[in-house]
CSV table of C-alpha atoms in Angstrom, one decimal:
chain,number,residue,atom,x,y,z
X,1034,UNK,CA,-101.5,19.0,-85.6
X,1035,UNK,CA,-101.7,22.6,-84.3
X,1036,UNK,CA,-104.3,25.0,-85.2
X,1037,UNK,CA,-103.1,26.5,-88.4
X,1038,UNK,CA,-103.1,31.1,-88.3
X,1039,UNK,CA,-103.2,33.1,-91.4
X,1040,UNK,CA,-101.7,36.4,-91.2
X,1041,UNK,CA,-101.4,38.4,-93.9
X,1042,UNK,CA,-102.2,41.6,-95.7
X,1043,UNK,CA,-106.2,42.6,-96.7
X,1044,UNK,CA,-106.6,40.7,-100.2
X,1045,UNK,CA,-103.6,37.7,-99.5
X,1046,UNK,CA,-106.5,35.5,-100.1
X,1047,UNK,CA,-106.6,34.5,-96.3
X,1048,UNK,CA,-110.8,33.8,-96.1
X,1049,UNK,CA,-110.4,31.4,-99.8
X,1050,UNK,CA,-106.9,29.6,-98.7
X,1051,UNK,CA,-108.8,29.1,-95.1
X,1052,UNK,CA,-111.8,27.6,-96.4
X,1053,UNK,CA,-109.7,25.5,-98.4
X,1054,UNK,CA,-107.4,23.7,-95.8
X,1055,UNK,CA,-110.6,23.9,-92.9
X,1056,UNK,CA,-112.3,21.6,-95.8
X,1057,UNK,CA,-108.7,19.7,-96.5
X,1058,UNK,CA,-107.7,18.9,-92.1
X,1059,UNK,CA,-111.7,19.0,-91.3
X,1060,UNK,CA,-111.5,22.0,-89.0
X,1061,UNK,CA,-113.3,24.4,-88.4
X,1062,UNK,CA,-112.7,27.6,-89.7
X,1063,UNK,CA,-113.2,31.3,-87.7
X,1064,UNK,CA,-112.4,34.4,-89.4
X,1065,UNK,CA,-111.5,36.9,-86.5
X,1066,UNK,CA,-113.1,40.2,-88.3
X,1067,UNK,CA,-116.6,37.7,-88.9
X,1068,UNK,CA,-116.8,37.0,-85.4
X,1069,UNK,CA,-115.9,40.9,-84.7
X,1070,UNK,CA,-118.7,42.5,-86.6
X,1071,UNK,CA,-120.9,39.3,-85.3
X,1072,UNK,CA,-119.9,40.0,-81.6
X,1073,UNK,CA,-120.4,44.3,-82.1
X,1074,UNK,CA,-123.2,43.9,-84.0
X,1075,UNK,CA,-121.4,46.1,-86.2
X,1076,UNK,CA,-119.2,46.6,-89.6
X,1077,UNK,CA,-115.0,46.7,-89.2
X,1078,UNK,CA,-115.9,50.3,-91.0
X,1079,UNK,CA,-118.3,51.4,-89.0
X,1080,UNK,CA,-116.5,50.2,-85.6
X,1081,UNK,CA,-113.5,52.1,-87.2
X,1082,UNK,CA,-115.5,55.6,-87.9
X,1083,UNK,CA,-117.2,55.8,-84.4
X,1084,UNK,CA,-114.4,53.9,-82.4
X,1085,UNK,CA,-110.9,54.3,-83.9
X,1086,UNK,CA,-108.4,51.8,-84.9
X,1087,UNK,CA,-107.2,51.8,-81.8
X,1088,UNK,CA,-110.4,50.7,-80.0
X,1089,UNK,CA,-111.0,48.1,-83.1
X,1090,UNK,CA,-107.6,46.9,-81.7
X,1091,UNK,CA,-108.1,46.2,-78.3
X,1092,UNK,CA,-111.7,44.3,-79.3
X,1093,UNK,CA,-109.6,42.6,-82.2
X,1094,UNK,CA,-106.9,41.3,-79.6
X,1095,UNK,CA,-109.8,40.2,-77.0
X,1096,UNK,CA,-111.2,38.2,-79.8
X,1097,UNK,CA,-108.1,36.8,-80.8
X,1098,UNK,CA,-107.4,35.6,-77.0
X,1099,UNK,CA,-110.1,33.8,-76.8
X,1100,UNK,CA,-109.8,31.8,-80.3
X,1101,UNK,CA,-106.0,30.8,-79.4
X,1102,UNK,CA,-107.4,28.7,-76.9
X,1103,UNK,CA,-109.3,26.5,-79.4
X,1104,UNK,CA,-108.2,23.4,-80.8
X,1105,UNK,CA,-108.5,22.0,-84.5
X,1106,UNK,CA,-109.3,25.2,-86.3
X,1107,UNK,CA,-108.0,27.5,-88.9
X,1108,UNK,CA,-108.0,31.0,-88.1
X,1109,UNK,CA,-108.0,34.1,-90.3
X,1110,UNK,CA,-106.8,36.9,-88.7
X,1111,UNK,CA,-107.5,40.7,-90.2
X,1112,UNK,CA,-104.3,42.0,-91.9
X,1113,UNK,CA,-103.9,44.4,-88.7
X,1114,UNK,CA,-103.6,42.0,-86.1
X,1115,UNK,CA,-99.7,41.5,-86.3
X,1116,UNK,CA,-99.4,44.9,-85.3
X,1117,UNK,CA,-100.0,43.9,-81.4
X,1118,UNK,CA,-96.6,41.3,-80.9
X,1119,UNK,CA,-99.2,40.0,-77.6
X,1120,UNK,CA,-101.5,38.7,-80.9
X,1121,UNK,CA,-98.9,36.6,-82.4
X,1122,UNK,CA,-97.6,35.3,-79.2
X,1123,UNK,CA,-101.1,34.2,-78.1
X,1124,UNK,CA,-101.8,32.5,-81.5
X,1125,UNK,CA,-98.2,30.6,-81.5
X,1126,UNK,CA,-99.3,28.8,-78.3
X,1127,UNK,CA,-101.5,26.2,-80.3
X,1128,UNK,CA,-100.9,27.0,-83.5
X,1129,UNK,CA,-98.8,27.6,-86.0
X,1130,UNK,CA,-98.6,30.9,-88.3
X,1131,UNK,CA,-99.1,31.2,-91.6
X,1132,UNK,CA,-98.5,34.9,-93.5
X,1133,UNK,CA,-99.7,35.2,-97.3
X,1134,UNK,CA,-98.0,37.9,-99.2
X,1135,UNK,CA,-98.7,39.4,-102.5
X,1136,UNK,CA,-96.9,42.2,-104.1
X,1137,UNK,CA,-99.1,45.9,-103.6
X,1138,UNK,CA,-100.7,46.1,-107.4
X,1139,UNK,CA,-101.8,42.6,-106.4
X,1140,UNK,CA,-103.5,43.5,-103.5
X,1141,UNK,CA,-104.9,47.0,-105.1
X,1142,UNK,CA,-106.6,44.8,-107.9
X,1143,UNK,CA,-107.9,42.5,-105.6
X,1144,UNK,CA,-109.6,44.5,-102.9
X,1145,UNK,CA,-110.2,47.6,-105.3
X,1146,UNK,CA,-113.9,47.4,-106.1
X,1147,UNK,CA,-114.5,46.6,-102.0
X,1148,UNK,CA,-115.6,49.3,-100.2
X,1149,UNK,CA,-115.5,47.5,-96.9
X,1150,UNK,CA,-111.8,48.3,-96.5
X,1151,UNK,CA,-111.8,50.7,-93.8
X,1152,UNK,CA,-107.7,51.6,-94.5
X,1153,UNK,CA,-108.3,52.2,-98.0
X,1154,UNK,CA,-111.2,55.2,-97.9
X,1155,UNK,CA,-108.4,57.8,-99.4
X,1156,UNK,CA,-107.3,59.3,-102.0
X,1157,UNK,CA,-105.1,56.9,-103.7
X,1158,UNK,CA,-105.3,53.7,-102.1
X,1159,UNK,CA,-102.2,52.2,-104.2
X,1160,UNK,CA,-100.4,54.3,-102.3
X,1161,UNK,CA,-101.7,53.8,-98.8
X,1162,UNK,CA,-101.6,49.9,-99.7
X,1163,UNK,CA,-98.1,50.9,-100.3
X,1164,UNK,CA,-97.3,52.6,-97.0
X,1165,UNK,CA,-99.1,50.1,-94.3
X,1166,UNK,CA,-97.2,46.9,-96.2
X,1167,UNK,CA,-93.7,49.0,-95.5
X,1168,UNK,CA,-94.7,49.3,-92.0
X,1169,UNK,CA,-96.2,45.9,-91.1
X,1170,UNK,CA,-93.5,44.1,-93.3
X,1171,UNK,CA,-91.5,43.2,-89.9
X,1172,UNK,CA,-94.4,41.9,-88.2
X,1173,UNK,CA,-95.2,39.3,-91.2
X,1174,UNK,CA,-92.1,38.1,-91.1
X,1175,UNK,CA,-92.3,37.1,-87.7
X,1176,UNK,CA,-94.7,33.9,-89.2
X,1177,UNK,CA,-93.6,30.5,-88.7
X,1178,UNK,CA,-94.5,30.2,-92.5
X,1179,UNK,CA,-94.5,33.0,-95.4
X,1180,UNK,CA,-96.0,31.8,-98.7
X,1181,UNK,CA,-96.4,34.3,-101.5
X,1182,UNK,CA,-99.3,33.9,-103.4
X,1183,UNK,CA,-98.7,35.9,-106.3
X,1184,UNK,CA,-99.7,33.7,-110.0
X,1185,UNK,CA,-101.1,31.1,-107.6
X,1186,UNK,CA,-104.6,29.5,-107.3
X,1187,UNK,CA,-106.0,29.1,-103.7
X,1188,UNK,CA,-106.0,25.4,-104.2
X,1189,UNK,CA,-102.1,25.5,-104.9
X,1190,UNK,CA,-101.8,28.1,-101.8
X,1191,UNK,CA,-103.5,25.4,-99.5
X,1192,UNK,CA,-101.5,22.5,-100.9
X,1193,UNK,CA,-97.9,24.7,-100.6
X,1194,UNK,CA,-99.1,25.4,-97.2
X,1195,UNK,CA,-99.8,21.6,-95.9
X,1196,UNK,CA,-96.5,20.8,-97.8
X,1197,UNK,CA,-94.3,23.3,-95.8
X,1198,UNK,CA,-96.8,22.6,-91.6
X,1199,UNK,CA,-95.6,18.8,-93.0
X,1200,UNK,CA,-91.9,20.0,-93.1
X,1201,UNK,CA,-92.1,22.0,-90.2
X,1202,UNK,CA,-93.6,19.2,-88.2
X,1203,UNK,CA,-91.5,16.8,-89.1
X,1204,UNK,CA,-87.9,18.8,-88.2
X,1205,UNK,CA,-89.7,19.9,-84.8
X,1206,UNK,CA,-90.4,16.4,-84.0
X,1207,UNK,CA,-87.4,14.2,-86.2
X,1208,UNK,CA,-87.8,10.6,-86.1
């Protein structure tokens, strides 16, 4: 089976649905922005307030080279990292990408009382929450699989997940 991607907005429940199916397919799992701050010695916020998001990008996208070459893992991806097409494309060579969606309110009321959300230090973060799903809506939908995970456990996430990379598998490779 291919490495399994999740893509998704900040709050999709990416790190809890990737622990989840690592535990389920025994792989390991690597969460891109962990292995960022790890690697820069250095929080996504504080990377993005000396460096810009632009600079968080490029070290986002080396990172994200480097972990498409693995095998047998599960990779979270920060909710930025569709942005870059090149990201996506790497990822698709051994694995197969998975975008979790929720609905904006969703995401405000999950990630609300996290102050590690480099995006949302504004005004009215509803709003801003708002705007960057309008604009990265294309690049989710370039996944392989899109699961919504609104009213759903991360157990039930995992297990909708394995159901559809089954599917998918199967009419790749038909009988």
């Amino acid at each position: 089976m291919k490495n399994l991607v999740l893509t998704g907005f900040m709050g999709t429940g990416k790190s809890e649905v990737g622990r989840i199916l690592s535990e389920k397919l025994l792989y390991t799992l690597i969460d891109s922005d962990s292995m960022i701050e790890k690697e820069q010695n250095m929080s996504i916020t504080d990377i993005f307030r000396l460096h810009g998001e632009e600079a968080f990008r490029d070290i986002e996208s080396d990172v994200i080279s480097r972990l498409s070459k693995l095998e047998n893992v599960v990779i979270s991806t920060g909710g930025g990292a569709v942005l870059r097409e090149s990201n996506l494309d790497t990822l698709r060579e051994k694995g197969l990408i998975v975008c979790l969606t929720a609905e904006a309110e969703t995401i405000f009321k999950r990630v609300e009382n996290n102050q590690d959300r480099p995006l949302l230090q504004v005004d009215n973060p509803l709003q801003k929450i708002r705007e960057l799903l309008l604009i990265r809506e294309p690049y989710y939908k370039n996944a392989d699989i899109i699961i919504n995970t609104e009213g759903k456990s991360p157990e039930d996430i995992a297990f909708e997940i394995l159901r559809e990379v089954k599917q998918n598998e199967f009419s790749q490779n038909p009988i």
